[in-house]
CSV table of C-alpha atoms and ligand atoms in Angstrom, one decimal:
chain,number,residue,atom,x,y,z
A,226,MET,CA,0.0,0.0,0.0
A,227,ARG,CA,2.8,2.4,1.0
A,228,ASN,CA,4.7,1.6,-2.2
A,229,ARG,CA,1.6,2.3,-4.4
A,230,LEU,CA,1.1,5.7,-2.6
A,231,SER,CA,4.7,6.7,-3.1
A,232,GLU,CA,4.5,5.7,-6.8
A,233,LEU,CA,1.4,8.0,-7.2
A,234,THR,CA,3.1,10.9,-5.4
A,235,ALA,CA,6.1,10.5,-7.5
A,236,THR,CA,4.0,10.7,-10.7
A,237,VAL,CA,2.3,13.9,-9.6
A,238,GLN,CA,5.5,15.5,-8.6
A,239,ASP,CA,7.2,14.4,-11.9
A,240,VAL,CA,6.6,17.7,-13.5
A,241,SER,CA,6.8,17.9,-17.3
A,242,VAL,CA,6.9,21.3,-19.1
A,243,VAL,CA,4.4,21.8,-21.8
A,244,GLN,CA,5.3,24.6,-24.3
A,245,LEU,CA,2.3,26.5,-25.7
A,246,GLY,CA,2.1,28.3,-29.0
A,247,ILE,CA,-0.7,30.8,-28.5
A,248,LEU,CA,-2.2,32.4,-31.7
A,249,GLY,CA,-4.0,35.7,-30.8
A,250,CYS,CA,-3.6,38.0,-27.8
A,251,GLY,CA,-7.0,39.8,-27.9
A,252,THR,CA,-9.8,39.6,-25.3
A,253,VAL,CA,-9.5,35.8,-24.8
A,254,GLY,CA,-5.7,35.4,-25.5
A,255,ALA,CA,-4.7,38.1,-23.0
A,256,GLU,CA,-7.0,36.6,-20.3
A,257,LEU,CA,-5.6,33.2,-20.9
A,258,LEU,CA,-2.0,34.5,-20.3
A,259,ALA,CA,-3.2,36.2,-17.1
A,260,LEU,CA,-4.9,33.0,-16.0
A,261,LEU,CA,-1.8,30.9,-16.7
A,262,ASP,CA,0.2,33.3,-14.6
A,263,ARG,CA,-2.3,33.2,-11.7
A,264,GLN,CA,-3.1,29.5,-11.8
A,265,GLY,CA,0.2,28.0,-13.0
A,266,THR,CA,1.4,26.8,-9.6
A,267,GLY,CA,-1.9,25.3,-8.6
A,268,ILE,CA,-2.2,23.5,-11.9
A,269,GLN,CA,1.3,22.1,-11.5
A,270,ALA,CA,0.5,20.9,-8.0
A,271,ARG,CA,-2.7,19.2,-9.2
A,272,THR,CA,-1.7,17.8,-12.5
A,273,GLY,CA,2.1,17.6,-12.7
A,274,LEU,CA,2.0,19.8,-15.8
A,275,GLU,CA,4.0,23.1,-16.0
A,276,PHE,CA,2.9,25.4,-18.8
A,277,ALA,CA,5.4,27.7,-20.5
A,278,VAL,CA,4.5,30.1,-23.2
A,279,ALA,CA,6.9,29.5,-26.2
A,280,GLY,CA,5.4,32.3,-28.3
A,281,VAL,CA,2.3,34.4,-28.8
A,282,ALA,CA,1.3,35.3,-32.4
A,283,VAL,CA,-0.5,38.6,-33.1
A,284,ARG,CA,-1.2,40.8,-36.1
A,285,ASP,CA,0.5,43.9,-34.8
A,286,VAL,CA,3.5,43.3,-32.4
A,287,GLY,CA,3.6,47.1,-31.7
A,288,LYS,CA,0.2,47.3,-30.1
A,289,SER,CA,0.1,47.8,-26.3
A,290,ARG,CA,-1.2,44.7,-24.4
A,291,PRO,CA,-2.8,44.3,-21.0
A,292,VAL,CA,-0.4,41.5,-20.1
A,293,ALA,CA,3.4,41.6,-19.6
A,294,LEU,CA,5.3,39.3,-22.0
A,295,ALA,CA,8.9,38.4,-21.9
A,296,ASP,CA,11.1,39.8,-24.7
A,297,GLY,CA,10.9,37.8,-27.9
A,298,VAL,CA,7.6,36.0,-27.1
A,299,LEU,CA,5.4,38.1,-29.4
A,300,THR,CA,5.6,37.4,-33.1
A,301,ASP,CA,3.6,38.3,-36.2
A,302,ASP,CA,4.6,35.1,-37.8
A,303,ALA,CA,1.9,32.6,-36.6
A,304,ARG,CA,3.0,30.0,-39.2
A,305,SER,CA,6.5,29.7,-37.9
A,306,LEU,CA,5.3,29.6,-34.3
A,307,VAL,CA,3.1,26.6,-35.2
A,308,ALA,CA,6.0,24.9,-36.9
A,309,ARG,CA,8.5,25.4,-34.1
A,310,PRO,CA,9.7,22.0,-32.8
A,311,ASP,CA,9.6,23.2,-29.2
A,312,VAL,CA,5.8,24.0,-29.4
A,313,ASP,CA,3.8,21.1,-27.9
A,314,VAL,CA,0.3,22.5,-28.0
A,315,VAL,CA,-1.2,25.1,-30.2
A,316,VAL,CA,-4.0,27.4,-28.9
A,317,GLU,CA,-5.9,29.2,-31.7
A,318,LEU,CA,-7.6,32.4,-30.5
A,319,ILE,CA,-7.5,34.5,-33.7
A,320,GLY,CA,-11.1,33.9,-34.8
A,321,GLY,CA,-12.5,33.7,-38.4
A,322,VAL,CA,-11.9,30.9,-40.9
A,323,GLU,CA,-8.6,31.9,-42.6
A,324,PRO,CA,-5.8,31.9,-41.6
A,325,ALA,CA,-7.1,30.0,-38.6
A,326,ARG,CA,-8.1,26.9,-40.7
A,327,SER,CA,-4.6,26.6,-42.3
A,328,LEU,CA,-2.8,27.2,-39.0
A,329,VAL,CA,-4.9,24.6,-37.2
A,330,LEU,CA,-4.4,22.0,-40.0
A,331,GLU,CA,-0.7,22.6,-40.0
A,332,ALA,CA,-0.5,22.1,-36.3
A,333,LEU,CA,-2.6,18.9,-36.4
A,334,GLN,CA,-0.6,17.5,-39.4
A,335,ALA,CA,2.6,18.2,-37.3
A,336,GLY,CA,1.1,16.0,-34.5
A,337,LYS,CA,0.3,18.9,-32.2
A,338,PRO,CA,-2.9,19.0,-30.3
A,339,VAL,CA,-5.0,22.2,-30.9
A,340,VAL,CA,-7.3,24.1,-28.5
A,341,THR,CA,-9.6,26.6,-30.2
A,342,ALA,CA,-12.5,28.9,-29.1
A,343,ASN,CA,-13.4,29.6,-32.8
A,344,LYS,CA,-17.1,28.8,-33.4
A,345,GLU,CA,-17.0,30.3,-36.9
A,346,LEU,CA,-14.2,28.0,-37.9
A,347,LEU,CA,-15.8,24.8,-36.5
A,348,ALA,CA,-19.2,25.6,-38.0
A,349,ALA,CA,-17.7,26.1,-41.4
A,350,VAL,CA,-15.0,23.3,-41.7
A,351,GLY,CA,-15.3,21.3,-38.4
A,352,ALA,CA,-15.6,17.9,-40.1
A,353,GLU,CA,-12.3,18.5,-42.1
A,354,LEU,CA,-10.5,19.5,-38.9
A,355,PHE,CA,-11.9,16.6,-36.8
A,356,SER,CA,-10.8,14.1,-39.4
A,357,ALA,CA,-7.3,15.8,-39.6
A,358,ALA,CA,-7.0,15.5,-35.8
A,359,ASP,CA,-8.1,11.8,-35.9
A,360,ALA,CA,-5.6,11.1,-38.7
A,361,ALA,CA,-2.8,12.6,-36.7
A,362,GLY,CA,-4.0,11.0,-33.5
A,363,VAL,CA,-4.1,14.2,-31.5
A,364,ASP,CA,-6.7,16.3,-29.8
A,365,LEU,CA,-8.8,19.1,-31.3
A,366,VAL,CA,-10.7,20.5,-28.4
A,367,PHE,CA,-13.1,23.5,-28.4
A,368,GLU,CA,-15.1,23.8,-25.1
A,369,ALA,CA,-15.0,27.6,-25.4
A,370,ALA,CA,-16.5,27.7,-28.9
A,371,VAL,CA,-20.0,27.2,-27.6
A,372,ALA,CA,-21.4,29.0,-24.6
A,373,GLY,CA,-18.0,30.4,-23.5
A,374,GLY,CA,-17.3,29.4,-19.9
A,375,ILE,CA,-20.2,26.9,-19.6
A,376,PRO,CA,-19.0,23.3,-19.7
A,377,LEU,CA,-21.2,21.9,-22.5
A,378,VAL,CA,-19.0,20.3,-25.2
A,379,ARG,CA,-17.3,17.9,-22.8
A,380,PRO,CA,-20.6,16.8,-21.0
A,381,LEU,CA,-22.2,16.2,-24.5
A,382,ARG,CA,-19.1,14.4,-25.8
A,383,GLU,CA,-18.2,12.4,-22.7
A,384,SER,CA,-20.8,12.3,-19.9
A,385,LEU,CA,-23.7,11.9,-22.4
A,386,ALA,CA,-21.9,9.7,-24.9
A,387,GLY,CA,-24.3,6.9,-24.1
A,388,GLU,CA,-27.4,9.0,-24.2
A,389,ASP,CA,-30.0,9.2,-26.9
A,390,VAL,CA,-30.1,13.1,-27.0
A,391,ARG,CA,-33.3,14.2,-28.7
A,392,ARG,CA,-33.2,17.9,-28.4
A,393,VAL,CA,-30.8,20.7,-27.3
A,394,MET,CA,-32.3,24.2,-26.9
A,395,GLY,CA,-30.3,27.1,-25.7
A,396,ILE,CA,-29.8,30.8,-25.2
A,397,VAL,CA,-26.3,31.0,-26.6
A,398,ASN,CA,-25.9,34.7,-27.4
A,399,GLY,CA,-25.4,36.9,-24.4
A,400,THR,CA,-25.8,40.2,-26.3
A,401,THR,CA,-29.3,39.5,-27.6
A,402,ASN,CA,-30.3,38.0,-24.2
A,403,TYR,CA,-29.3,41.2,-22.6
A,404,MET,CA,-31.2,43.3,-25.1
A,405,LEU,CA,-34.4,41.1,-24.8
A,406,THR,CA,-34.1,41.4,-21.0
A,407,ARG,CA,-34.2,45.2,-21.3
A,408,MET,CA,-37.1,45.1,-23.7
A,409,THR,CA,-39.0,42.7,-21.5
A,410,GLU,CA,-38.4,44.3,-18.1
A,411,GLU,CA,-38.3,48.0,-19.0
A,412,GLY,CA,-40.3,48.1,-22.2
A,413,ALA,CA,-37.1,49.4,-24.0
A,414,SER,CA,-37.2,49.8,-27.8
A,415,TYR,CA,-34.9,47.6,-29.9
A,416,ALA,CA,-32.7,50.6,-30.7
A,417,ASP,CA,-32.3,51.7,-27.0
A,418,ALA,CA,-31.6,48.1,-25.9
A,419,LEU,CA,-28.9,47.8,-28.6
A,420,ALA,CA,-27.4,51.2,-27.6
A,421,GLU,CA,-27.2,50.1,-24.0
A,422,ALA,CA,-25.6,46.7,-24.9
A,423,GLN,CA,-23.0,48.6,-27.0
A,424,ALA,CA,-22.3,51.0,-24.2
A,425,LEU,CA,-21.7,48.1,-21.8
A,426,GLY,CA,-19.4,46.4,-24.3
A,427,TYR,CA,-21.7,43.4,-24.8
A,428,ALA,CA,-22.4,44.3,-28.5
A,429,GLU,CA,-19.8,45.2,-31.1
A,430,SER,CA,-20.1,48.5,-33.1
A,431,ASP,CA,-21.3,46.2,-36.0
A,432,PRO,CA,-23.7,44.0,-34.0
A,433,SER,CA,-25.1,42.1,-37.0
A,434,ALA,CA,-23.6,38.6,-36.1
A,435,ASP,CA,-25.4,38.8,-32.7
A,436,VAL,CA,-28.8,40.5,-33.6
A,437,GLU,CA,-29.2,38.7,-37.0
A,438,GLY,CA,-28.6,35.3,-35.3
A,439,SER,CA,-25.5,34.1,-37.2
A,440,ASP,CA,-23.4,33.8,-34.0
A,441,ALA,CA,-26.0,31.6,-32.5
A,442,ALA,CA,-26.4,29.7,-35.8
A,443,ALA,CA,-22.7,28.8,-35.8
A,444,LYS,CA,-23.0,27.5,-32.2
A,445,ALA,CA,-26.2,25.5,-33.1
A,446,ALA,CA,-24.3,23.8,-35.9
A,447,ILE,CA,-21.5,22.8,-33.5
A,448,ILE,CA,-24.0,21.6,-30.8
A,449,ALA,CA,-25.9,19.5,-33.4
A,450,SER,CA,-22.6,18.0,-34.6
A,451,ILE,CA,-21.5,16.9,-31.2
A,452,ALA,CA,-24.9,16.0,-29.7
A,453,PHE,CA,-25.9,13.8,-32.7
A,454,GLY,CA,-22.6,12.8,-34.2
A,455,THR,CA,-23.7,14.3,-37.6
A,456,GLU,CA,-22.0,16.9,-39.8
A,457,VAL,CA,-24.1,20.1,-39.5
A,458,VAL,CA,-22.6,23.4,-40.9
A,459,ALA,CA,-23.8,26.9,-40.3
A,460,GLU,CA,-25.7,27.0,-43.7
A,461,ASP,CA,-27.8,24.1,-42.5
A,462,VAL,CA,-29.2,26.2,-39.7
A,463,HIS,CA,-32.4,28.2,-40.4
A,464,CYS,CA,-31.6,31.6,-38.9
A,465,GLU,CA,-33.8,34.5,-37.9
A,466,GLY,CA,-32.6,37.3,-35.6
A,467,ILE,CA,-34.3,39.7,-33.2
A,468,THR,CA,-34.2,42.8,-35.5
A,469,GLU,CA,-38.0,42.7,-36.3
A,470,LEU,CA,-39.1,42.3,-32.7
A,471,THR,CA,-41.1,45.1,-31.2
A,472,PRO,CA,-41.9,46.1,-27.6
A,473,ILE,CA,-45.6,45.4,-28.5
A,474,ASP,CA,-44.8,41.7,-29.3
A,475,ILE,CA,-42.8,41.4,-26.1
A,476,ALA,CA,-45.6,43.0,-24.0
A,477,PHE,CA,-48.2,40.7,-25.6
A,478,ALA,CA,-46.0,37.7,-24.9
A,479,SER,CA,-45.8,38.8,-21.3
A,480,ARG,CA,-49.5,39.2,-21.0
A,481,LEU,CA,-50.0,35.7,-22.4
A,482,GLY,CA,-47.5,34.2,-19.9
A,483,TYR,CA,-44.5,34.0,-22.1
A,484,VAL,CA,-41.0,35.5,-22.3
A,485,VAL,CA,-39.4,36.1,-25.7
A,486,LYS,CA,-35.9,34.6,-26.1
A,487,LEU,CA,-33.6,34.1,-29.0
A,488,LEU,CA,-33.2,30.3,-29.1
A,489,ALA,CA,-30.9,27.9,-30.9
A,490,ILE,CA,-32.7,24.6,-31.2
A,491,VAL,CA,-31.4,21.3,-32.6
A,492,GLU,CA,-33.5,18.2,-32.8
A,493,ARG,CA,-33.0,14.7,-34.0
A,494,SER,CA,-35.9,12.6,-35.3
A,495,ILE,CA,-36.6,9.5,-37.3
A,496,ASP,CA,-38.7,9.8,-40.4
A,497,GLY,CA,-39.6,6.5,-42.2
A,498,GLY,CA,-36.6,4.8,-40.5
A,499,VAL,CA,-34.2,7.6,-41.6
A,500,ALA,CA,-32.5,9.9,-39.0
A,501,GLN,CA,-33.0,13.6,-39.6
A,502,VAL,CA,-31.6,16.6,-37.9
A,503,ALA,CA,-33.3,20.0,-37.6
A,504,ALA,CA,-31.3,23.1,-36.6
A,505,ARG,CA,-32.7,26.6,-36.2
A,506,VAL,CA,-32.2,29.9,-34.5
A,507,HIS,CA,-35.1,32.3,-34.1
A,508,PRO,CA,-36.9,34.3,-31.4
A,509,ALA,CA,-39.3,32.1,-29.5
A,510,MET,CA,-42.0,32.6,-26.9
A,511,VAL,CA,-41.0,30.5,-23.9
A,512,PRO,CA,-43.6,29.8,-21.1
A,513,GLU,CA,-42.7,31.8,-18.0
A,514,THR,CA,-42.6,28.4,-16.1
A,515,HIS,CA,-39.8,27.0,-18.4
A,516,PRO,CA,-36.3,27.1,-16.9
A,517,LEU,CA,-35.0,29.1,-19.9
A,518,ALA,CA,-37.5,31.9,-19.2
A,519,SER,CA,-35.6,32.9,-16.1
A,520,VAL,CA,-32.2,33.3,-17.8
A,521,ARG,CA,-31.7,37.1,-17.7
A,522,GLU,CA,-29.2,39.7,-18.7
A,523,SER,CA,-26.1,38.5,-20.7
A,524,PHE,CA,-26.2,34.9,-19.2
A,525,ASN,CA,-26.4,31.8,-21.4
A,526,ALA,CA,-28.2,28.5,-20.7
A,527,VAL,CA,-28.5,25.3,-22.6
A,528,PHE,CA,-31.4,22.8,-22.0
A,529,VAL,CA,-30.7,19.2,-23.0
A,530,GLU,CA,-33.3,16.5,-23.4
A,531,GLY,CA,-32.3,12.9,-23.5
A,532,ALA,CA,-34.3,9.7,-23.6
A,533,ALA,CA,-32.9,8.2,-20.4
A,534,VAL,CA,-31.4,11.2,-18.6
A,535,GLY,CA,-34.5,13.4,-19.0
A,536,GLU,CA,-33.9,17.2,-18.8
A,537,LEU,CA,-30.6,18.9,-17.9
A,538,MET,CA,-29.7,22.6,-17.9
A,539,PHE,CA,-26.3,24.2,-18.1
A,540,TYR,CA,-26.1,27.9,-17.1
A,541,GLY,CA,-23.4,30.6,-16.9
A,542,ARG,CA,-21.4,33.2,-18.7
A,543,GLY,CA,-21.3,32.4,-22.4
A,544,ALA,CA,-18.8,35.1,-23.3
A,545,GLY,CA,-16.2,37.5,-21.9
A,546,GLY,CA,-12.5,37.1,-21.6
A,547,GLY,CA,-12.4,35.5,-18.2
A,548,PRO,CA,-15.1,32.8,-18.6
A,549,THR,CA,-13.9,32.0,-22.1
A,550,ALA,CA,-10.2,31.8,-21.1
A,551,SER,CA,-11.3,29.5,-18.2
A,552,ALA,CA,-12.8,27.0,-20.7
A,553,VAL,CA,-9.7,27.3,-23.0
A,554,LEU,CA,-7.4,26.6,-20.0
A,555,GLY,CA,-9.4,23.5,-19.1
A,556,ASP,CA,-8.9,22.3,-22.7
A,557,VAL,CA,-5.2,23.1,-22.6
A,558,ILE,CA,-4.7,20.9,-19.5
A,559,ASP,CA,-6.8,18.1,-21.0
A,560,ALA,CA,-4.9,18.2,-24.3
A,561,ALA,CA,-1.5,18.3,-22.6
A,562,SER,CA,-2.4,15.4,-20.3
A,563,ASN,CA,-3.6,13.3,-23.3
A,564,LEU,CA,-0.4,14.2,-25.1
A,565,ARG,CA,1.7,13.1,-22.2
A,566,ARG,CA,-0.3,9.8,-22.0
A,567,GLY,CA,0.0,9.4,-25.8
A,568,SER,CA,-3.8,9.3,-26.1
A,569,HIS,CA,-6.4,11.6,-27.7
A,570,ALA,CA,-10.2,12.1,-27.4
A,571,SER,CA,-11.9,11.6,-30.7
A,572,ILE,CA,-15.2,13.1,-31.7
A,573,GLY,CA,-15.7,10.1,-34.1
A,574,THR,CA,-16.7,10.2,-37.7
A,575,LEU,CA,-19.4,12.7,-38.4
A,576,THR,CA,-22.1,11.2,-40.7
A,577,ARG,CA,-24.1,13.4,-43.0
A,578,VAL,CA,-27.9,13.0,-42.5
A,579,PRO,CA,-30.8,14.8,-44.1
A,580,ILE,CA,-31.5,18.3,-42.6
A,581,ARG,CA,-35.2,18.8,-42.0
A,582,SER,CA,-36.6,21.8,-43.7
A,583,ILE,CA,-38.1,24.6,-41.5
A,584,ASP,CA,-41.3,24.1,-43.7
A,585,ASP,CA,-41.8,20.8,-41.9
A,586,LEU,CA,-41.6,22.3,-38.4
A,587,VAL,CA,-44.7,21.7,-36.2
A,588,SER,CA,-45.1,24.4,-33.6
A,589,GLU,CA,-47.6,26.8,-32.0
A,590,TYR,CA,-47.4,30.3,-33.4
A,591,TYR,CA,-48.1,33.8,-32.1
A,592,ILE,CA,-49.4,35.9,-35.0
A,593,ASN,CA,-50.0,39.7,-34.8
A,594,LEU,CA,-52.3,41.3,-37.4
A,595,GLU,CA,-53.2,44.9,-37.8
A,596,VAL,CA,-56.8,45.0,-39.1
A,597,ALA,CA,-59.7,47.3,-40.0
A,598,ASP,CA,-62.1,47.6,-37.0
A,599,ARG,CA,-65.4,46.8,-38.6
A,600,PRO,CA,-68.0,44.0,-38.4
A,601,GLY,CA,-67.1,40.8,-40.1
A,602,VAL,CA,-63.4,41.1,-39.9
A,603,LEU,CA,-62.9,38.3,-37.5
A,604,ALA,CA,-65.1,35.9,-39.5
A,605,GLN,CA,-63.0,36.6,-42.7
A,606,VAL,CA,-59.7,36.2,-40.8
A,607,ALA,CA,-60.8,33.0,-39.0
A,608,ASP,CA,-62.0,31.6,-42.4
A,609,VAL,CA,-58.5,32.0,-43.8
A,610,PHE,CA,-57.0,30.2,-40.8
A,611,GLY,CA,-59.5,27.3,-41.2
A,612,ARG,CA,-59.1,26.9,-44.9
A,613,ASN,CA,-55.3,26.5,-44.5
A,614,ALA,CA,-55.4,23.9,-41.7
A,615,VAL,CA,-54.3,26.3,-38.9
A,616,SER,CA,-56.5,26.1,-35.8
A,617,ILE,CA,-56.7,29.0,-33.4
A,618,ARG,CA,-56.0,28.3,-29.7
A,619,SER,CA,-56.7,31.9,-28.4
A,620,MET,CA,-57.4,35.3,-29.8
A,621,GLU,CA,-57.4,38.8,-28.3
A,622,GLN,CA,-58.4,42.2,-29.8
A,623,GLU,CA,-56.3,45.2,-28.8
A,624,GLY,CA,-57.3,48.8,-29.7
A,625,LEU,CA,-60.0,50.2,-31.8
A,626,GLY,CA,-60.3,52.0,-35.2
A,627,GLU,CA,-57.2,52.4,-37.2
A,628,GLY,CA,-54.9,50.9,-34.5
A,629,ALA,CA,-56.9,47.7,-34.1
A,630,ARG,CA,-54.9,44.5,-33.7
A,631,LEU,CA,-55.8,40.8,-33.5
A,632,ILE,CA,-53.3,38.6,-31.6
A,633,PHE,CA,-53.6,34.9,-32.2
A,634,ILE,CA,-51.9,31.9,-30.6
A,635,THR,CA,-52.4,28.8,-32.8
A,636,HIS,CA,-52.6,25.2,-31.9
A,637,LEU,CA,-49.8,23.0,-33.2
A,638,ALA,CA,-49.5,23.8,-36.9
A,639,CYS,CA,-47.1,23.0,-39.7
A,640,GLU,CA,-44.9,25.9,-40.7
A,641,ARG,CA,-45.8,25.4,-44.4
A,642,ASP,CA,-49.5,25.9,-43.6
A,643,VAL,CA,-48.8,28.9,-41.4
A,644,ARG,CA,-46.8,30.6,-44.2
A,645,ARG,CA,-49.6,30.0,-46.6
A,646,THR,CA,-52.1,31.4,-44.1
A,647,LEU,CA,-50.0,34.5,-43.7
A,648,SER,CA,-49.8,35.1,-47.4
A,649,ARG,CA,-53.6,34.7,-47.8
A,650,LEU,CA,-54.2,37.0,-44.8
A,651,GLY,CA,-52.0,39.6,-46.4
A,652,GLU,CA,-54.3,39.6,-49.5
A,653,LEU,CA,-57.5,40.5,-47.4
A,654,ASP,CA,-58.6,44.1,-47.6
A,655,VAL,CA,-59.4,44.1,-43.9
A,656,VAL,CA,-55.9,43.1,-42.9
A,657,ARG,CA,-53.7,46.3,-42.9
A,658,SER,CA,-50.5,44.4,-42.2
A,659,VAL,CA,-49.2,41.1,-41.0
A,660,GLY,CA,-46.9,41.9,-38.1
A,661,SER,CA,-44.6,39.6,-36.1
A,662,VAL,CA,-44.9,35.9,-36.2
A,663,ILE,CA,-43.2,34.2,-33.3
A,664,ARG,CA,-42.9,30.4,-32.7
A,665,VAL,CA,-43.8,29.1,-29.2
A,666,ALA,CA,-41.1,26.8,-27.8
A,667,GLY,CA,-40.8,24.6,-24.7
A,668,GLU,CA,-44.5,24.4,-24.0
A,669,ASP,CA,-44.4,20.6,-23.5
A,670,ASP,CA,-41.4,20.9,-21.2
A,671,ALA,CA,-42.9,23.6,-18.9
A,672,ALA,CA,-45.3,21.2,-17.2
A,673,GLY,CA,-42.6,18.7,-16.3
A,674,GLY,CA,-40.9,21.4,-14.3
B,837,LIG,N1,-14.5,37.4,-26.7
B,837,LIG,C1,-15.3,36.5,-26.3
B,837,LIG,O1,-16.1,36.7,-25.3
B,837,LIG,C2,-15.3,35.1,-26.9
B,837,LIG,C3,-16.2,34.2,-26.4
B,837,LIG,C4,-16.2,32.9,-26.9
B,837,LIG,C5,-15.4,32.6,-28.0
B,837,LIG,N2,-14.6,33.6,-28.5
B,837,LIG,C6,-13.7,33.2,-29.6
B,837,LIG,O2,-12.4,33.4,-29.3
B,837,LIG,C7,-11.6,33.8,-30.4
B,837,LIG,C8,-10.8,35.0,-30.0
B,837,LIG,O3,-11.8,36.0,-29.7
B,837,LIG,P1,-11.3,37.5,-29.1
B,837,LIG,O4,-12.5,38.1,-28.6
B,837,LIG,O5,-10.2,37.2,-28.2
B,837,LIG,O6,-10.8,38.2,-30.4
B,837,LIG,P2,-9.9,39.5,-30.6
B,837,LIG,O7,-10.0,40.3,-29.3
B,837,LIG,O8,-10.4,40.2,-31.8
B,837,LIG,O9,-8.4,39.0,-30.7
B,837,LIG,C9,-8.0,38.4,-31.9
B,837,LIG,C10,-6.4,38.3,-31.8
B,837,LIG,O10,-6.0,37.6,-32.9
B,837,LIG,C11,-4.9,38.3,-33.5
B,837,LIG,N3,-4.8,38.1,-34.9
B,837,LIG,C12,-5.8,38.4,-35.8
B,837,LIG,N4,-5.4,38.0,-37.1
B,837,LIG,C13,-4.2,37.4,-36.9
B,837,LIG,C14,-3.3,36.8,-37.8
B,837,LIG,N5,-3.5,36.7,-39.1
B,837,LIG,N6,-2.1,36.3,-37.2
B,837,LIG,C15,-1.9,36.3,-35.9
B,837,LIG,N7,-2.7,36.9,-35.0
B,837,LIG,C16,-3.8,37.4,-35.5
B,837,LIG,C17,-5.1,39.8,-33.1
B,837,LIG,O11,-3.9,40.4,-33.2
B,837,LIG,P3,-3.8,42.0,-32.8
B,837,LIG,O12,-4.0,42.1,-31.3
B,837,LIG,O13,-2.4,42.4,-33.1
B,837,LIG,O14,-4.9,42.7,-33.5
B,837,LIG,C18,-5.7,39.6,-31.7
B,837,LIG,O15,-4.7,39.5,-30.8
B,837,LIG,C19,-12.6,33.9,-31.6
B,837,LIG,O16,-12.7,32.8,-32.3
B,837,LIG,C20,-13.9,34.2,-30.8
B,837,LIG,O17,-15.1,33.8,-31.6
B,837,LIG,C21,-14.5,34.8,-28.0
């Protein structure tokens, strides 16, 4: 017994130095360097791994940095840094597809594990990179690419590896969740909520990737790929942002017992014995009783449903230098430990399965119509719903005269039928305009609590 204990102690104390080549020293890269500095001793004591920074590649070596770096560490030649024989693990924190893709491929082909936080890269060419990592027998790990500091990728890949995951539904963009919180709780307009998010540094000066949903769509593609083992790319994800939402819709949702959230939803189903995947990002009305409804401000949360495990929720900070660097550092330790053991974690071969069209979605819908306020309007509108196989669950009239509105919540209906209904409604003289249409999500989960 004593011998075994001294063997184990010897292993932990047998420190090996792992040299990191870090590509990028922006928001996340600088935080990673600060974290390595603060946590290095603790990590060494716990894991026996000592991390040294061999080099940090940036675009502009003359820029001032929030972290102190030893002379000669900064370089603007990322390619040479990746190729250096003393670099053991490459950490890609540049962002975008190129040159990140080429640099990651070069690292993997040289047998170096790669840690990345780059959702855009993985959502575009993930399958190519995963197979390069497998061919080289090294890790490609990316916990920070989805939901920043929230452990989600590793639980999906490892803890839930034996689970039949049916659906993953999440708030994966903190900027839009912050804006929707302001619009819900203070009745702020879209423009005011955006200006506030920009002033707080949550939104970029060009906020389109957040507000138009493409950031969430990239994350949805990655989540679908790891949850279902299928290749899903950003273009497979049906994507609608929050730019058309009005305070009126949000106030109606609230009166009806819902909160509006921008959701990324991925689902797997079997149709005629063939597996299909659906992936979409859009604003959704979530019942106030659903766990996702209480996720406020810039927080993220991801709700996972599996056949055996039931419902799980992961909650936390989905972005920001500190939370993201924390996830990156966890991956760095994992990749370095695997490298020392001569093993690697494989995501497996991603199969390509049919992507279900949004036209086939079955959901409940909120529909907001501006109508003429005169007798017979409701009968004409209801007739269009009925003829197009969309049945109405509830209806409210708001306002009189020119400003009259009809707000409908439908029963479960097919998206294709709803689209046809909206187009016919738009042709009626009594319908002045077809306003927002918002899908209802999570209704069936709310009761389970
Ligand atoms: N920020 C977050 O909250 C967050 C959250 C989750 C995931 N991520 C992901 O993390 C990655 C990094 O994000 P970030 O916010 O840290 O970005 P960032 O602040 O824009 O930093 C990017 C860094 O990459 C460097 N760089 C750009 N092009 C380069 C090139 N061709 N060669 C070498 N270096 C180059 C830049 O150099 P200069 O400094 O000289 O310009 C900068 O240091 C992205 O993939 C992002 O999607 C970020």
